[in-house]
PDB file of C-alpha atoms in Angstrom:
ATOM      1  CA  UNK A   1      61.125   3.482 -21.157  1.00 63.00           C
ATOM      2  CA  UNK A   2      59.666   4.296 -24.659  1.00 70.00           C
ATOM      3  CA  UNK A   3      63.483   3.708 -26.406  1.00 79.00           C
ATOM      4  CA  UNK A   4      63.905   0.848 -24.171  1.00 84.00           C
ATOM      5  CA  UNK A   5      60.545  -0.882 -25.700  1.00 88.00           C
ATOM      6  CA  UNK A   6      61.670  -0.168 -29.056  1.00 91.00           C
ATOM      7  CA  UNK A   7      64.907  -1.299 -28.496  1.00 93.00           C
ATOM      8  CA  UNK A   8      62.966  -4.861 -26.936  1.00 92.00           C
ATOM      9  CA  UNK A   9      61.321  -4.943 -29.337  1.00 94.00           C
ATOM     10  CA  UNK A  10      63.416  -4.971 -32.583  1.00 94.00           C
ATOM     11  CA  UNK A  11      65.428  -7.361 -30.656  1.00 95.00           C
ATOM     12  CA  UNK A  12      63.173 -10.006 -29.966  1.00 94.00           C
ATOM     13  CA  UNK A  13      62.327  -9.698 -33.853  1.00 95.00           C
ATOM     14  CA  UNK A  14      65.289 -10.850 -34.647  1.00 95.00           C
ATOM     15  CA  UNK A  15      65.025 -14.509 -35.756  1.00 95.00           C
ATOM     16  CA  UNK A  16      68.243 -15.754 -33.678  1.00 94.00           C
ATOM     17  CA  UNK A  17      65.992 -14.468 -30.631  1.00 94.00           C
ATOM     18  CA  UNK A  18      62.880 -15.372 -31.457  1.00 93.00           C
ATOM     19  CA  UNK A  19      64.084 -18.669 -31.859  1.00 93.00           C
ATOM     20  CA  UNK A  20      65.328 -19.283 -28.662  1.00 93.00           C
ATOM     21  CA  UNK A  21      62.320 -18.256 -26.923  1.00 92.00           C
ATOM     22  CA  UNK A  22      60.188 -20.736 -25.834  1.00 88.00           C
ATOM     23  CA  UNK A  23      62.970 -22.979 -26.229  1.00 92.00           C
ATOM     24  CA  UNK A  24      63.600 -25.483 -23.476  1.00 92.00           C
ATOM     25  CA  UNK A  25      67.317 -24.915 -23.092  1.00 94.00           C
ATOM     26  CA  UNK A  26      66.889 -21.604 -22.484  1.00 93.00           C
ATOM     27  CA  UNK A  27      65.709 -20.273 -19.771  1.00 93.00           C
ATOM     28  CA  UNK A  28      64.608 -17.043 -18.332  1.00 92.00           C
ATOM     29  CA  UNK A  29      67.109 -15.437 -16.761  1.00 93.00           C
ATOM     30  CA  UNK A  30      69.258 -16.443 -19.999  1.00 94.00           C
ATOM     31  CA  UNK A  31      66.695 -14.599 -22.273  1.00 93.00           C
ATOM     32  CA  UNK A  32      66.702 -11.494 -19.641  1.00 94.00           C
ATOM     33  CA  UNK A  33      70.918 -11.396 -19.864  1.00 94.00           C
ATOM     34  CA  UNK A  34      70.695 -11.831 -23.858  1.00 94.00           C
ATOM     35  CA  UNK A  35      68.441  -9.244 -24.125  1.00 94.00           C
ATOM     36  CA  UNK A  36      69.332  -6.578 -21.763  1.00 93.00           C
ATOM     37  CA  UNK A  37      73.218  -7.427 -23.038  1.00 94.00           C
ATOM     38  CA  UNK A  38      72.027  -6.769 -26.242  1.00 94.00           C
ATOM     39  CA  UNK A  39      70.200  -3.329 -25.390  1.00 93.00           C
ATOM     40  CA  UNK A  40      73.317  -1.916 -23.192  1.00 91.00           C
ATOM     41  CA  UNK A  41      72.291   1.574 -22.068  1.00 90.00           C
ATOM     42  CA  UNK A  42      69.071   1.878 -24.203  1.00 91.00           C
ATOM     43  CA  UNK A  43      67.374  -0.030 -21.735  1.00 91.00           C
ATOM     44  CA  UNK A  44      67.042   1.574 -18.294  1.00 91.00           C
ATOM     45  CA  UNK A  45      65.857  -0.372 -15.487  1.00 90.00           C
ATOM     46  CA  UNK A  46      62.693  -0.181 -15.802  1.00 92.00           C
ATOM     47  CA  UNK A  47      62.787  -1.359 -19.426  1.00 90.00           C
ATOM     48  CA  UNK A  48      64.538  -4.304 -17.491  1.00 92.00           C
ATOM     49  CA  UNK A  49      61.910  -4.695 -15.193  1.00 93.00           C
ATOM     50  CA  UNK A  50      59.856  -5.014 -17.771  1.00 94.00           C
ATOM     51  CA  UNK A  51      61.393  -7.649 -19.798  1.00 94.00           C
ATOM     52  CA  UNK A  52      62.063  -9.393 -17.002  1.00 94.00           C
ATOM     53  CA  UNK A  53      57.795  -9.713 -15.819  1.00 95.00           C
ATOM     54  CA  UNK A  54      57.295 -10.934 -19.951  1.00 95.00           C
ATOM     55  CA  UNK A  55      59.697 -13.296 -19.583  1.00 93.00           C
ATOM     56  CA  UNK A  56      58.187 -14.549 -15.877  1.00 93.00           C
ATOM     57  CA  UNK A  57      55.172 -14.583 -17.125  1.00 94.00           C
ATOM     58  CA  UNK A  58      56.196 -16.232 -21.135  1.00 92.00           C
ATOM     59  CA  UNK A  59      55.627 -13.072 -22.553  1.00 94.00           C
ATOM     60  CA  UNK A  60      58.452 -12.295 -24.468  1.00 93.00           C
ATOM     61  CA  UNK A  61      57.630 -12.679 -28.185  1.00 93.00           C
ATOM     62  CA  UNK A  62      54.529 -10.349 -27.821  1.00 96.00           C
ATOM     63  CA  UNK A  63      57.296  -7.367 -27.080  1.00 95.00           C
ATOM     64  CA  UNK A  64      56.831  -6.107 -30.638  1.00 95.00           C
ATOM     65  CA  UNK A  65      52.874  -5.575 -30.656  1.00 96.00           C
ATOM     66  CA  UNK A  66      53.187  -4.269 -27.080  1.00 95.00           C
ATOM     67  CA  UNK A  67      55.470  -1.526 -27.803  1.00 94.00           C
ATOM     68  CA  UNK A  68      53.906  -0.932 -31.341  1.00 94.00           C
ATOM     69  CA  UNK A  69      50.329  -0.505 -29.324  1.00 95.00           C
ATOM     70  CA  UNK A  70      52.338   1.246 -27.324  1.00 93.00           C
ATOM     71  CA  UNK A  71      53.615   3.761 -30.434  1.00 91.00           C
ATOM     72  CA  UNK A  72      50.106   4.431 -31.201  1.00 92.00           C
ATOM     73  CA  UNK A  73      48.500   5.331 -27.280  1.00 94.00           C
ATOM     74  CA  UNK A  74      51.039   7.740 -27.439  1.00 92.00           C
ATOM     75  CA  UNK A  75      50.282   9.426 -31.086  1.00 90.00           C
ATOM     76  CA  UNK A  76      46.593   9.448 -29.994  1.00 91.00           C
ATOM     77  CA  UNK A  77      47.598  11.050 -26.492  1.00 93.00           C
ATOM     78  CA  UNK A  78      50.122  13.752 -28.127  1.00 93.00           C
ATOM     79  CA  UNK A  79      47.685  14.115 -31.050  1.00 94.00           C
ATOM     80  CA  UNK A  80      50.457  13.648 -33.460  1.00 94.00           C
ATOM     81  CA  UNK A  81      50.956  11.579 -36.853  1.00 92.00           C
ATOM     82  CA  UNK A  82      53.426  10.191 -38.702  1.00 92.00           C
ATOM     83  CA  UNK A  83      53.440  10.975 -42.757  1.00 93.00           C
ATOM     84  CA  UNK A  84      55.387   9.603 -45.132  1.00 95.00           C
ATOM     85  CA  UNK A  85      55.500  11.433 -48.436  1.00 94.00           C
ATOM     86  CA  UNK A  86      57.138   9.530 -51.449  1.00 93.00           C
ATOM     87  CA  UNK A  87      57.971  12.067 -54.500  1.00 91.00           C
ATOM     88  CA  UNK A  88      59.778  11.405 -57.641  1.00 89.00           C
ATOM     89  CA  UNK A  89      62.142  13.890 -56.571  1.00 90.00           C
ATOM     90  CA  UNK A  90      63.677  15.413 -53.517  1.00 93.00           C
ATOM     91  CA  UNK A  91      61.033  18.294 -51.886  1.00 92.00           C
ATOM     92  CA  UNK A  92      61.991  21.792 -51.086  1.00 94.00           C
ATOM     93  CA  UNK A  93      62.062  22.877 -47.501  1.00 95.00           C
ATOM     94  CA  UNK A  94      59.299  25.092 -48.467  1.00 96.00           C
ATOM     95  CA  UNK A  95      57.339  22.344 -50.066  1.00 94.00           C
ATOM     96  CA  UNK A  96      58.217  19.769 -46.745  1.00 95.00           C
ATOM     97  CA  UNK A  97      56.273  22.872 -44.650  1.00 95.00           C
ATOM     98  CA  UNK A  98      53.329  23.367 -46.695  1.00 95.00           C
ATOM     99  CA  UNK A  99      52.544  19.618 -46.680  1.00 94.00           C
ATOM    100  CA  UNK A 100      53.150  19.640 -43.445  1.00 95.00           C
ATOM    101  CA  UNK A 101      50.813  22.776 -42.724  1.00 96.00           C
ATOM    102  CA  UNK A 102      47.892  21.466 -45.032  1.00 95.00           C
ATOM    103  CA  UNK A 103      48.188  17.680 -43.560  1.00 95.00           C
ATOM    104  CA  UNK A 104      48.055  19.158 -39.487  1.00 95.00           C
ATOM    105  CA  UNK A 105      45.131  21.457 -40.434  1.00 95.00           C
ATOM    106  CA  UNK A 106      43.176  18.560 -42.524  1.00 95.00           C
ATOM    107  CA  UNK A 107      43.934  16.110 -39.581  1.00 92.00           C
ATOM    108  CA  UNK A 108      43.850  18.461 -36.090  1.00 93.00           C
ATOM    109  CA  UNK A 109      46.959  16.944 -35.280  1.00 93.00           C
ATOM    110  CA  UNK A 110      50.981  17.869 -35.167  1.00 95.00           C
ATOM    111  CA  UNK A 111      52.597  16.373 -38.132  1.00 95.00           C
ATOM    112  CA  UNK A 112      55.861  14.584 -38.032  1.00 94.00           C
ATOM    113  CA  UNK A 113      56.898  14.560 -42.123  1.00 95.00           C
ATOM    114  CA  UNK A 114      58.980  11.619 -43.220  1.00 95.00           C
ATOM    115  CA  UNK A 115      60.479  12.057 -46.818  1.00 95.00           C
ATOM    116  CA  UNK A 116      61.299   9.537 -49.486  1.00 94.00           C
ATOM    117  CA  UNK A 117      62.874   9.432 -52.779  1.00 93.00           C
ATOM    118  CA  UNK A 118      61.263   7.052 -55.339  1.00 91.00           C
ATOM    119  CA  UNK A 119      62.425   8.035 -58.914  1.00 87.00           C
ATOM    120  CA  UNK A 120      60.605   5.257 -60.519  1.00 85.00           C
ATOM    121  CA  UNK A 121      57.355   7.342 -59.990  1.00 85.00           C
ATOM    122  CA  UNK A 122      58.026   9.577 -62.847  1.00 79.00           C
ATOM    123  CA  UNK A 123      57.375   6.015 -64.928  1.00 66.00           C
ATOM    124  CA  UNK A 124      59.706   4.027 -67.103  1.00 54.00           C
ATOM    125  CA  UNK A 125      60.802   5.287 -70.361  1.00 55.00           C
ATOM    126  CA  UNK A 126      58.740   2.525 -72.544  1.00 55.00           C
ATOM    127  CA  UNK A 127      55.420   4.184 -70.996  1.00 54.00           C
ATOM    128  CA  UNK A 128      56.229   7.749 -72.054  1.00 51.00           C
ATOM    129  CA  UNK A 129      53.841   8.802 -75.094  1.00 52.00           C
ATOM    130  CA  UNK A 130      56.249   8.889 -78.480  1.00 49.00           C
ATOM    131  CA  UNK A 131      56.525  11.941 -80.251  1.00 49.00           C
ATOM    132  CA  UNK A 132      57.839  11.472 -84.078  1.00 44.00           C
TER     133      UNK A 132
END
């Protein structure tokens, strides 16, 4: 169910969707086969079920705040916490742990560390200090 609501939910983003819904020539049912065509096997029944009562009840486009909402009951539940650390330059498996460590003992929760690359944060060259 929780892949299935992402997998809603990133669909019904899409502007080509979005578009059509609340559109007269479309109906339900037509939404329901788009979608859950769309989805294949990422969307089990319930997850069909379930798109199926938002679109009964001209629910559709709130898919992506419901499963988002959704996202973060579950964090609180699990007590975990997505990071994302941005460095200039790739981190060390040793360095990905200790942030990791330090960041689930500052917050009480499990950490799930996301890494990024950004080499712009060591600055462009015109703002180094000159040396002559």
């Amino acid at each position: 169910m929780v892949r299935g609501l992402a997998t809603g939910a990133s669909i019904i983003s899409d502007p080509r969707v979005r578009a059509l819904i609340g559109n007269p020539g479309v109906s339900n049912a037509q939404l329901i086969e788009l979608i859950t065509a769309v989805a294949g096997k990422r969307l089990d029944g319930e997850g069909r079920n379930f798109i199926a009562t938002l679109a009964a009840n001209r629910r559709l486009g709130f898919l992506p705040e419901i499963a988002a909402r959704f996202e973060q009951l579950r964090a609180e539940a699990e007590r975990t916490v997505d990071v994302t650390v941005t460095s200039a330059v790739k981190l060390s498996r040793e360095q990905q742990q200790q942030y990791t460590a330090a960041l689930a003992k500052r917050l009480d929760r499990e950490v799930r560390l996301n890494c990024q690359i950004d080499p712009g944060l060591l600055g462009a060259p015109w703002c180094a200090p000159a040396i002559w």
